[in-house]
CSV table of C-alpha atoms and ligand atoms in Angstrom, one decimal:
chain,number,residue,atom,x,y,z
A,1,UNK,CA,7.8,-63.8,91.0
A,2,UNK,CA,4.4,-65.3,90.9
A,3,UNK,CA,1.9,-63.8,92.7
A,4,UNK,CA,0.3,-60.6,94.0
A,5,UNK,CA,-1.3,-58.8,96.5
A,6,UNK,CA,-3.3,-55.8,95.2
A,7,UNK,CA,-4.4,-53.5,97.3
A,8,UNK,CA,-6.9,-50.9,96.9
A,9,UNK,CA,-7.7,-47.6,99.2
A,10,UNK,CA,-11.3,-46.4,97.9
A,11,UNK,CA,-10.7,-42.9,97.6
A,12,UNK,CA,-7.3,-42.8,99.0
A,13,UNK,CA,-6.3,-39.6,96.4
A,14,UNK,CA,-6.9,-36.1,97.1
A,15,UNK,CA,-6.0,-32.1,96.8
A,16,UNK,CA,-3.7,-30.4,99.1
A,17,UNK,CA,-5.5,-28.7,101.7
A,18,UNK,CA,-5.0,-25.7,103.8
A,19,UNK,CA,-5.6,-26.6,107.8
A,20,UNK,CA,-2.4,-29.1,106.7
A,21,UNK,CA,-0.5,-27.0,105.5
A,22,UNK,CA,-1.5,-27.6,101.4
A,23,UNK,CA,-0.8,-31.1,101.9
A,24,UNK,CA,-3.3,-33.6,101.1
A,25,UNK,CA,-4.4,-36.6,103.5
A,26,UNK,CA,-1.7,-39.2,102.1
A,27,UNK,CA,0.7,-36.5,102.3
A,28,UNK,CA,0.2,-35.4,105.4
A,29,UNK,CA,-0.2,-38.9,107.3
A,30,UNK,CA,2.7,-40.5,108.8
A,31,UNK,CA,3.5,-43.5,106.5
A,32,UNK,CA,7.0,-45.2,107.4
A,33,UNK,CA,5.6,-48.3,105.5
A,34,UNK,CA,4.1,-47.0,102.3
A,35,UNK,CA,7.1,-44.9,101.9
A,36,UNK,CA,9.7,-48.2,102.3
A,37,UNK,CA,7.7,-49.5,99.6
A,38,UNK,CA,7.3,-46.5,97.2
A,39,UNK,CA,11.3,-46.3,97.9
A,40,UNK,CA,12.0,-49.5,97.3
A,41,UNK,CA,9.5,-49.9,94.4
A,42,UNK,CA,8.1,-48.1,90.9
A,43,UNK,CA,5.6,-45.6,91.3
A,44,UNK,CA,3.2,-43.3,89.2
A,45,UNK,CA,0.3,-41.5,88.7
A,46,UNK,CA,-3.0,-43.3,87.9
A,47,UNK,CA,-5.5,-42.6,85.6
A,48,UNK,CA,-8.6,-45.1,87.0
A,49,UNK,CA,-10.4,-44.7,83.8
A,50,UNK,CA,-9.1,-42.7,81.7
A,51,UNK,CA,-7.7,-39.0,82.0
A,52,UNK,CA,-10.4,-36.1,82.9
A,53,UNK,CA,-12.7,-39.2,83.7
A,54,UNK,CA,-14.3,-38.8,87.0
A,55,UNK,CA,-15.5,-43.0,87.4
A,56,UNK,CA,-17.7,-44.5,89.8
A,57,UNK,CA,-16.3,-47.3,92.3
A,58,UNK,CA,-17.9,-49.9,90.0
A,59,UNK,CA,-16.5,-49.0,86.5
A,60,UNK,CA,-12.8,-48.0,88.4
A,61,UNK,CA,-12.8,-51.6,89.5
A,62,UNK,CA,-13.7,-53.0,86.2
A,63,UNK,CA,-10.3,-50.5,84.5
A,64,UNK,CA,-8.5,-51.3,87.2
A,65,UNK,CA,-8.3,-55.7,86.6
A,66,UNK,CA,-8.0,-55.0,82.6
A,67,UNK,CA,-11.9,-54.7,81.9
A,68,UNK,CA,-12.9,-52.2,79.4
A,69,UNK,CA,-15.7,-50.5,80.4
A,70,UNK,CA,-17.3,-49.3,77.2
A,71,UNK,CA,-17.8,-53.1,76.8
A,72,UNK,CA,-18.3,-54.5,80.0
A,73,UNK,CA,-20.1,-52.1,82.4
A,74,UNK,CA,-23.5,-52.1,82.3
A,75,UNK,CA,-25.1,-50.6,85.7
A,76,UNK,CA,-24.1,-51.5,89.0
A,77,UNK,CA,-27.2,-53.2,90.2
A,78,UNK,CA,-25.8,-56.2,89.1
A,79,UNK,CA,-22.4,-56.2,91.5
A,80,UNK,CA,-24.9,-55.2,94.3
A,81,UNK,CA,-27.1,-57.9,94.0
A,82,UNK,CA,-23.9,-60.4,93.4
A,83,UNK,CA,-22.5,-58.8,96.5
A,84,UNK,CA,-25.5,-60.0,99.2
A,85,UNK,CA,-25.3,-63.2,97.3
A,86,UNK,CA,-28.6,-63.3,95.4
A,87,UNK,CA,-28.0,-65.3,92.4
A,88,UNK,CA,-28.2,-63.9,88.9
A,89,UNK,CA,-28.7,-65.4,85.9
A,90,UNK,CA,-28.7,-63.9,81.8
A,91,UNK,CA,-31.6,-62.1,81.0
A,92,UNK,CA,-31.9,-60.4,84.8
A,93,UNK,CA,-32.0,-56.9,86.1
A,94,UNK,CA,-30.4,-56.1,89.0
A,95,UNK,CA,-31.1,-52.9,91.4
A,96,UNK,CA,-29.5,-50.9,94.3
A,97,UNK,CA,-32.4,-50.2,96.7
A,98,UNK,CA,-32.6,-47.7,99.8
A,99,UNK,CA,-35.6,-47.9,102.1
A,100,UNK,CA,-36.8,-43.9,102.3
A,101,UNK,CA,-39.5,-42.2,104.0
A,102,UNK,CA,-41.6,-40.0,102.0
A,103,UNK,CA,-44.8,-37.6,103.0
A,104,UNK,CA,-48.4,-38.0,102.4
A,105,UNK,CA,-47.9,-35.3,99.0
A,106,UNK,CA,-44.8,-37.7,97.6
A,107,UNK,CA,-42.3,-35.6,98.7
A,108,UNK,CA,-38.8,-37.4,99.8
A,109,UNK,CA,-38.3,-36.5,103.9
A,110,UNK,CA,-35.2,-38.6,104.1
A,111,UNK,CA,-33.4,-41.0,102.0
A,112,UNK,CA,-32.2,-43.6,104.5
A,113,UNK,CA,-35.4,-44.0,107.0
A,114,UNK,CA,-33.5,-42.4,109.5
A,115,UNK,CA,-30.7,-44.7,109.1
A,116,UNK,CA,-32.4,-47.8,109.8
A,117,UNK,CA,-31.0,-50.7,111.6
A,118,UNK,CA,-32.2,-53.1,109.5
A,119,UNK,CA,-34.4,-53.0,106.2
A,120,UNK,CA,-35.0,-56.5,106.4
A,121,UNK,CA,-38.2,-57.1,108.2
A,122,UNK,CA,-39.9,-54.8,105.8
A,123,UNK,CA,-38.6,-56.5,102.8
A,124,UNK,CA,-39.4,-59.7,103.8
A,125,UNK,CA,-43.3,-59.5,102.1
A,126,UNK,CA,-42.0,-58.2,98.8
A,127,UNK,CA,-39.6,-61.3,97.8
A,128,UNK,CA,-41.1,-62.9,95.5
A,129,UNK,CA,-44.2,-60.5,94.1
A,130,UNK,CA,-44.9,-61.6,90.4
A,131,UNK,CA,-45.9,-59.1,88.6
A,132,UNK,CA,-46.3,-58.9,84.5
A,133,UNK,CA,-44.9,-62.3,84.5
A,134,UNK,CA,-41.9,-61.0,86.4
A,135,UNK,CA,-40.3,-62.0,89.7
A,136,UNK,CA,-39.0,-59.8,91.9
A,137,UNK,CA,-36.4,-60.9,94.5
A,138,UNK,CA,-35.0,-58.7,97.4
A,139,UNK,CA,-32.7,-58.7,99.6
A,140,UNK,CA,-31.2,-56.9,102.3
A,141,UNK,CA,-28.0,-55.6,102.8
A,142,UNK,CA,-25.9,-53.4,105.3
A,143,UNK,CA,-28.9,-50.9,107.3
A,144,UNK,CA,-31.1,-48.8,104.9
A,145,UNK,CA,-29.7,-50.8,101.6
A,146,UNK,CA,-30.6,-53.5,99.6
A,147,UNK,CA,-30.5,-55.0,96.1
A,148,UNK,CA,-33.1,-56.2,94.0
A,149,UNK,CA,-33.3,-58.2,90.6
A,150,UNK,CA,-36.2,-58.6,88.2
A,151,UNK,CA,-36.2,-62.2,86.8
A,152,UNK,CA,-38.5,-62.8,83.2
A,153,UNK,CA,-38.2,-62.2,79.8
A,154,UNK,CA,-37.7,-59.2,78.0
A,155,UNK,CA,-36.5,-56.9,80.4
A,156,UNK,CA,-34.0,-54.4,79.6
A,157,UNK,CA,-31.5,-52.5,81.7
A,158,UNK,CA,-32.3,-49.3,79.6
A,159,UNK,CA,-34.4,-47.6,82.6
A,160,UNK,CA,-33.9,-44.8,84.6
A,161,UNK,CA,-33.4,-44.6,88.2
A,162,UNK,CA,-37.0,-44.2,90.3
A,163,UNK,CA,-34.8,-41.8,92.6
A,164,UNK,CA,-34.0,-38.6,92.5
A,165,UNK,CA,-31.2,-38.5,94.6
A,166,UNK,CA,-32.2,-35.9,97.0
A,167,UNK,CA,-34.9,-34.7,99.6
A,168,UNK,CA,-37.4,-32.5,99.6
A,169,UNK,CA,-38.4,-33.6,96.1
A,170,UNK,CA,-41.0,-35.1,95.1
A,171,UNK,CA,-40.8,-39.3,94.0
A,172,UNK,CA,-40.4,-39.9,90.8
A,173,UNK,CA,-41.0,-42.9,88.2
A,174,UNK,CA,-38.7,-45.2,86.5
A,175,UNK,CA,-38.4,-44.0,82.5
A,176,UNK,CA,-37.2,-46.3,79.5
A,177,UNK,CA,-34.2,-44.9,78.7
A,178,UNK,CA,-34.4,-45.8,74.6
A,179,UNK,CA,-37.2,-46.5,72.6
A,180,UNK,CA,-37.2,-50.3,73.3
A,181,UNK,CA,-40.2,-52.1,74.2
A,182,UNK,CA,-38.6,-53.7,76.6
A,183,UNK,CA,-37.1,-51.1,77.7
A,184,UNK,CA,-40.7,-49.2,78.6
A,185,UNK,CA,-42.1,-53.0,79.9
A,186,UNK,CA,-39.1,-52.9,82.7
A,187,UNK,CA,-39.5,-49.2,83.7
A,188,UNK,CA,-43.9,-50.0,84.0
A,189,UNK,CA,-43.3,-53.4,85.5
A,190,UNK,CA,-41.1,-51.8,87.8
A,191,UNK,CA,-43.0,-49.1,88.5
A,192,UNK,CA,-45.9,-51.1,89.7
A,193,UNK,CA,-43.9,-53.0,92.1
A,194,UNK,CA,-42.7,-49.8,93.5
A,195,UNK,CA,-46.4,-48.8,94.1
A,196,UNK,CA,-47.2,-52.3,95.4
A,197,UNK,CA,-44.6,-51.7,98.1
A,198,UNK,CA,-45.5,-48.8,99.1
A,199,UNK,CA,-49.0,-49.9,100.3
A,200,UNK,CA,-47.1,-53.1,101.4
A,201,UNK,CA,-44.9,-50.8,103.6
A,202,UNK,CA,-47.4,-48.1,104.3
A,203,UNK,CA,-49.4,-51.1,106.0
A,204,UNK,CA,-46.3,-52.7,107.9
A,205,UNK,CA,-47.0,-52.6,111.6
A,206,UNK,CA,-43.2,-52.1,112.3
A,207,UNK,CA,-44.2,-48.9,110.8
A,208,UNK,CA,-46.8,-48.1,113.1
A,209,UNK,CA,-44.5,-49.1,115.9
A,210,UNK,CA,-41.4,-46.4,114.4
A,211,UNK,CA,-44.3,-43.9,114.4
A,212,UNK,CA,-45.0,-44.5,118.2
A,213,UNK,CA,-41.2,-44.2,118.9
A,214,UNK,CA,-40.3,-41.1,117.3
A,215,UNK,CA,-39.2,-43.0,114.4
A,216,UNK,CA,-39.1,-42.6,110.5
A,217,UNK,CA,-41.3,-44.4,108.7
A,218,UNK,CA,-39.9,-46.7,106.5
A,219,UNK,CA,-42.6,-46.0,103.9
A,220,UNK,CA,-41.2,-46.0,100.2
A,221,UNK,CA,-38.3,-47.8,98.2
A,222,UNK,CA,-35.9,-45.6,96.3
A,223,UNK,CA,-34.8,-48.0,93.3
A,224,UNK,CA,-31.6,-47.1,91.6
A,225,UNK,CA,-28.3,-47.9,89.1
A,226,UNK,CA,-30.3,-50.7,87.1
A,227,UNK,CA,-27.7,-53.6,86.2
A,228,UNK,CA,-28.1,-56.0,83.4
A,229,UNK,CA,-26.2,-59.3,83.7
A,230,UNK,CA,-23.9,-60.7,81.1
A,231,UNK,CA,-21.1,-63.1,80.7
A,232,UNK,CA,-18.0,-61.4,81.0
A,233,UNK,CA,-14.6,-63.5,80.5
A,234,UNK,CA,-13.4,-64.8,83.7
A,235,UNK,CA,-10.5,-63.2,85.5
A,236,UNK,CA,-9.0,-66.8,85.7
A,237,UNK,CA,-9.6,-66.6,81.2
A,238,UNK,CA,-7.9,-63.3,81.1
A,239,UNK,CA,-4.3,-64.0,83.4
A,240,UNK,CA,-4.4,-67.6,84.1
A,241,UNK,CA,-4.0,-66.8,87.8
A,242,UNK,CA,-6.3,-67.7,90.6
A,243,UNK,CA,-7.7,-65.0,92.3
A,244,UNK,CA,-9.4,-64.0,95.7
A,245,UNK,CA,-11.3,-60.8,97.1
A,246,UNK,CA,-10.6,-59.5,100.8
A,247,UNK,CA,-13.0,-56.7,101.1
A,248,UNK,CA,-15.4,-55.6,103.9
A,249,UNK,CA,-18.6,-53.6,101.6
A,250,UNK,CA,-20.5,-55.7,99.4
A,251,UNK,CA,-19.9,-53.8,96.1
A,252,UNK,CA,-16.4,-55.2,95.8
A,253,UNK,CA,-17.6,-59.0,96.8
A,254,UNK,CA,-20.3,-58.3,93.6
A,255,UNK,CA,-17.7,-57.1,91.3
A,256,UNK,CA,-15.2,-60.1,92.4
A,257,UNK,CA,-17.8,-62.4,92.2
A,258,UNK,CA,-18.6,-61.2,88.6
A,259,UNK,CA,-15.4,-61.7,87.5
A,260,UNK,CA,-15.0,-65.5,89.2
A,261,UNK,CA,-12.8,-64.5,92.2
A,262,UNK,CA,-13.6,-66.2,95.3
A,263,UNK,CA,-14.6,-63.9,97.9
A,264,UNK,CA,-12.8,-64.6,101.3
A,265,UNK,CA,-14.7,-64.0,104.5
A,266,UNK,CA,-12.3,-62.2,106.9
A,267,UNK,CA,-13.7,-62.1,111.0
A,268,UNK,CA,-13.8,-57.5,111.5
A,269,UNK,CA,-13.5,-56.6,107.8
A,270,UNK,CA,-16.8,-54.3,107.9
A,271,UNK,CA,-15.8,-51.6,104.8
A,272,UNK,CA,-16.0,-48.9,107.9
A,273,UNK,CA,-13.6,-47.2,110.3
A,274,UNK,CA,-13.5,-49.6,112.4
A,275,UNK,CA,-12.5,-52.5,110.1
A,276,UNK,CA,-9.7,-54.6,111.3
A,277,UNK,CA,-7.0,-53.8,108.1
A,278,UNK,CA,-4.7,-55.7,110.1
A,279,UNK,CA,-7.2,-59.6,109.8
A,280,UNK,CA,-7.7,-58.4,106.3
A,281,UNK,CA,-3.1,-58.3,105.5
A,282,UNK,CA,-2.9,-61.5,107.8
A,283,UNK,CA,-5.8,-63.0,105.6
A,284,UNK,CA,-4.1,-62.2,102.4
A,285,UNK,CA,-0.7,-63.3,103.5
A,286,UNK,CA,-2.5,-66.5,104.5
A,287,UNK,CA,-4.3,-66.6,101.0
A,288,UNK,CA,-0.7,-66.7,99.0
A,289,UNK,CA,-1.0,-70.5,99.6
A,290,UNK,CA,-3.5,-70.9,97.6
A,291,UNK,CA,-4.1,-67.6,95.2
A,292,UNK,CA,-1.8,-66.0,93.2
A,293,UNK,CA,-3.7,-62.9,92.9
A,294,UNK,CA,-5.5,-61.6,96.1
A,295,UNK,CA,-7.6,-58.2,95.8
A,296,UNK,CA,-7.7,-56.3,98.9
A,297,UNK,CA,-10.3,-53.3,99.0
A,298,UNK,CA,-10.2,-50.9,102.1
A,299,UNK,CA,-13.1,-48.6,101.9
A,300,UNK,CA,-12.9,-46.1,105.3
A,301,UNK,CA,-10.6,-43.7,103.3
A,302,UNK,CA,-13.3,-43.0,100.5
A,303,UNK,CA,-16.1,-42.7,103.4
A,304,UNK,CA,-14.1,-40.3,105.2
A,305,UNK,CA,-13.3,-37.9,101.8
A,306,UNK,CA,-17.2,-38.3,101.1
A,307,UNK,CA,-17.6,-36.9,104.3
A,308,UNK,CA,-15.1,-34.7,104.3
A,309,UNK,CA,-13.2,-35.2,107.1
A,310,UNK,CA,-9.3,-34.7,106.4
A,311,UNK,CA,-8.3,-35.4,109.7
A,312,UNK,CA,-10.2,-38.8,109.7
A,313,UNK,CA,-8.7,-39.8,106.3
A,314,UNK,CA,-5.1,-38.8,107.5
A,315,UNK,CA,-5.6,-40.7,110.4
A,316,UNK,CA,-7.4,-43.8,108.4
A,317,UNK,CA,-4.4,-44.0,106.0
A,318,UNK,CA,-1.9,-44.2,108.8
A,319,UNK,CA,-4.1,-47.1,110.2
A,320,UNK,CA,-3.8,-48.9,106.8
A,321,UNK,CA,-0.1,-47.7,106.8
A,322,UNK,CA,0.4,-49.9,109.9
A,323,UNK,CA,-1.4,-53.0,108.4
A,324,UNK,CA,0.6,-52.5,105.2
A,325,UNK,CA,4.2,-53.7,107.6
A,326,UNK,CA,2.5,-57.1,107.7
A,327,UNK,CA,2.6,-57.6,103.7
A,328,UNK,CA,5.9,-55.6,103.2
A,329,UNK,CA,8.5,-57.9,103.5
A,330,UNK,CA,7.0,-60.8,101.5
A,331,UNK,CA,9.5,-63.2,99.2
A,332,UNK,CA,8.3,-63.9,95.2
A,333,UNK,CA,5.0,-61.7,95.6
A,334,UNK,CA,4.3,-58.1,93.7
A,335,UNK,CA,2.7,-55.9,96.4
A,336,UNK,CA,0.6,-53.2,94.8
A,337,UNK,CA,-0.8,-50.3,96.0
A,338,UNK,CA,-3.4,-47.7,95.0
A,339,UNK,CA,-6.8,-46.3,94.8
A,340,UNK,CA,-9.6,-46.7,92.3
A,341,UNK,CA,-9.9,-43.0,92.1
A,342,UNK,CA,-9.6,-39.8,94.4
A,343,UNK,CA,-12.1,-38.5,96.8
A,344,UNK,CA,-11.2,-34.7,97.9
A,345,UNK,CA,-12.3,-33.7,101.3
A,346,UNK,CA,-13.0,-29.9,99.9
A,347,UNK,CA,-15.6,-31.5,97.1
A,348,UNK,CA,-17.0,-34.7,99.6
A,349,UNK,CA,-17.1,-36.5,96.0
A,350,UNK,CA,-15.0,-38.7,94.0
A,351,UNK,CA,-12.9,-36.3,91.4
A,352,UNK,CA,-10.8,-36.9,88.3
A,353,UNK,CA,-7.5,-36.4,89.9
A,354,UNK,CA,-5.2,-39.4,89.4
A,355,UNK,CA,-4.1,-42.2,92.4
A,356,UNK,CA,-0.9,-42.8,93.7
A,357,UNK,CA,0.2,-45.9,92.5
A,358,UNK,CA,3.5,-48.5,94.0
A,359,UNK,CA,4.7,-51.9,92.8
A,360,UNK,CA,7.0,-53.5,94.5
A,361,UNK,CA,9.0,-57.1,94.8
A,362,UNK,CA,11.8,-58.7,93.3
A,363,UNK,CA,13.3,-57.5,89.9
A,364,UNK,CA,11.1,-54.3,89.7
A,365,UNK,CA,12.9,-51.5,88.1
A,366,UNK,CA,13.7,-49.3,91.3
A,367,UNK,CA,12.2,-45.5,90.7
A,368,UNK,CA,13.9,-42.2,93.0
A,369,UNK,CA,10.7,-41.8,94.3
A,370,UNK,CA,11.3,-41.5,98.3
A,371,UNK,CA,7.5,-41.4,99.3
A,372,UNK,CA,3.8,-42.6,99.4
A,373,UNK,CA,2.3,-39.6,98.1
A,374,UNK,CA,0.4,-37.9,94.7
A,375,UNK,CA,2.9,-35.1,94.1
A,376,UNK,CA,5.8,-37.6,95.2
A,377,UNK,CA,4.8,-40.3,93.2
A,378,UNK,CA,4.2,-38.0,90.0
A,379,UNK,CA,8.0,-38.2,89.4
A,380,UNK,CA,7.8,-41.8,89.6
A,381,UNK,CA,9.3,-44.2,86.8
A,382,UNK,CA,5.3,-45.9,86.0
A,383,UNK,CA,4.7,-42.0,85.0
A,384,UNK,CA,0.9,-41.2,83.8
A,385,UNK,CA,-1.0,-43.9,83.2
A,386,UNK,CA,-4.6,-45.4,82.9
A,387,UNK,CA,-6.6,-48.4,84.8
A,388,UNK,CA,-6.3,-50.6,82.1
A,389,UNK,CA,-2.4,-50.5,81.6
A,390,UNK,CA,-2.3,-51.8,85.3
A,391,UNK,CA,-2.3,-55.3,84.7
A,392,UNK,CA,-0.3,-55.4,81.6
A,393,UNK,CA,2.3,-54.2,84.0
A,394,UNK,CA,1.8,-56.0,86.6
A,395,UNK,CA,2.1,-59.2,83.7
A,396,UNK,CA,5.2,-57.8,82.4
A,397,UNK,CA,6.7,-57.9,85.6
A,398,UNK,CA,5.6,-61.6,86.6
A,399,UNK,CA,7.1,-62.4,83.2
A,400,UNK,CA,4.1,-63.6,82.1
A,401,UNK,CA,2.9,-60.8,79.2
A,402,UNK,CA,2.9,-62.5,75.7
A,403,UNK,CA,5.0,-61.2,73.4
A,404,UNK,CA,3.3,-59.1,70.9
A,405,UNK,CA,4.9,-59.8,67.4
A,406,UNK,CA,7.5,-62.1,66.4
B,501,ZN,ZN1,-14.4,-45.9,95.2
């Protein structure tokens, strides 16, 4: 066996719930697929992190392919930025960015601009702006989002977000977040540009035109999760496989392209609902020609725990179960299958709670596990354990782990 299809549901873990009847989501769904391959496979319970650890998408992601975090992670501005395809280079900080509208006293009126179509045309004036010596570049992304990086010397990723996460709060400023100097130059530097925008927006007559149509203004960037970019060893380095990315939202693109996978553009992978699962298997099946690892990231299950939905994660999983008959019966290839954490619809937020996790394909020790599912897989042969145990596993069972002593 040589390669592998790993496939990740974002969120996909949850806690049993009472409207279906104390099963969870997974549990719940029907999931003829998943099941044949959780029979026919090893399962377990999966720690993203570590256990009690309640991780972030990014830092999952980074356990997940054999990263250690405590070394590697450092903000997620960077795999944002990475993800819309701005180009990075050592020594830059990278941002997430939403497009807000605030009032005339500072306070925060809503996060998103009233889910703006596109943030673009209002960005389009601020790429570029020097300020302190520093370039700013910005870029949009999917609606309200973007990503920006600060290009110059001495900038540190020490700084605190210039967002407080909520509304009805006032604005507040980007703080150094140790005693650095650089540290306090980024959070000023950036703090000016933050001003700068806002007159720049303030004074955009697309705003004018918003206000006219009953609109939000899209008045004020909310700068968050600063990122500081750093050479981290290759995927390719660490396994001596090629790899790929099949994913929809741009986060996953960001942290593939970080680690050197080449990103694969599938027609209908969007990261929502409506993404086609289905052109995302046929694309990976296709991509055995050429990979031997291809990452597959499905998002719509995390969205729907966030908003906690059961009925649309039930009914999201069962559309992923479908797609899942297209890689199922594949010669020489490891299909895996898990999440990068869980995301319970009774706390709309990602939890500790370990992930489901199946291997399966030729040679792999066959488990009594008869089902897809967290309480199922629990009794499962893998047992308990954490993101970075995943790939030695999945080495161990291509045959290619090193043997460790003589
Ligand atoms: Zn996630």
């Amino acid at each position: 066996m040589t390669k592998v299809i790993f496939v990740v549901c974002d969120g996909l873990g949850d806690r049993p719930i009472k409207q279906l009847k104390n099963l969870t989501p997974l549990e719940a769904a029907k999931t003829p697929n998943l099941d044949k391959l959780a029979k026919s496979g090893i399962t377990g319970l999966l720690h993203t992190v570590y256990h009690g650890i309640r991780p972030g998408s990014d830092v999952s992601h980074l356990s997940l392919f054999g990263y250690d975090t405590k070394l590697y992670y450092k903000g997620r501005g960077m795999y944002e930025a990475l993800g819309l395809g701005m180009k990075l280079n050592k020594g830059d900080v990278a941002f997430r960015c939403n497009l807000g509208t605030i009032k005339s006293d500072g306070i925060i009126l809503d996060r998103r601009a009233g889910r703006i179509e596109s943030a673009e045309p209002f960005l389009k004036e601020l790429d570029g702006t020097q300020i302190n010596g520093v370039r700013f570049s910005i870029k949009a992304g999917v609606m309200h989002r973007s990503a920006l990086v600060m290009s110059g010397y001495n900038l540190s990723y020490k700084v605190s977000d210039a967002d407080p996460h909520e509304t009805n709060v006032k604005i507040k400023k980007a703080m150094p977040l140790d005693n650095s100097k650089e540290a306090q130059f980024t959070a000023d530097t950036l703090n000016r540009f933050i001003d700068l925008a806002q007159q720049k927006l303030k004074a955009n007559p697309l705003n004018k035109e918003r206000t006219k149509k009953k609109l939000l203004e899209a008045n004020y960037l909310l700068v968050r999760g600063a990122g500081y970019v750093e050479d981290v060893p290759s995927f390719f380095d660490k396994y001596k496989m090629s790899s790929c990315c099949i994913a929809g939202a741009g986060l996953y693109k960001g942290i593939a392209k970080a680690l050197g996978m080449d990103v694969l553009e599938v027609k209908g992978a969007t990261g929502t609902f409506t993404t086609d699962i289905e052109a995302k298997m046929k694309a990976a099946k296709e991509a055995l020609k050429r990979y031997d690892f291809i990452f597959v990231h499905i998002k719509g299950t995390d969205t729907a725990g966030e908003d906690g939905n059961f009925l649309e994660k039930k009914k999201f999983i069962e559309k992923i179960d479908k797609a899942i008959k297209l890689i199922s019966d594949l010669d020489d290839t490891l299909v895996v299958v898990t999440a990068d954490h869980s995301t319970p619809c009774e706390l709309k937020a990602h939890s500790a709670d370990p992930v489901p996790i199946l291997m399966n394909g030729p040679g792999v020790r066959v488990d009594s596990t008869k089902r897809f599912g967290e309480r199922e897989c629990a009794n499962g042969a893998l047992s308990h354990i954490v993101g970075l145990d995943v790939m030695p596993e999945i080495m161990n069972l291509l045959g290619k782990a090193q043997l460790y002593g003589d």
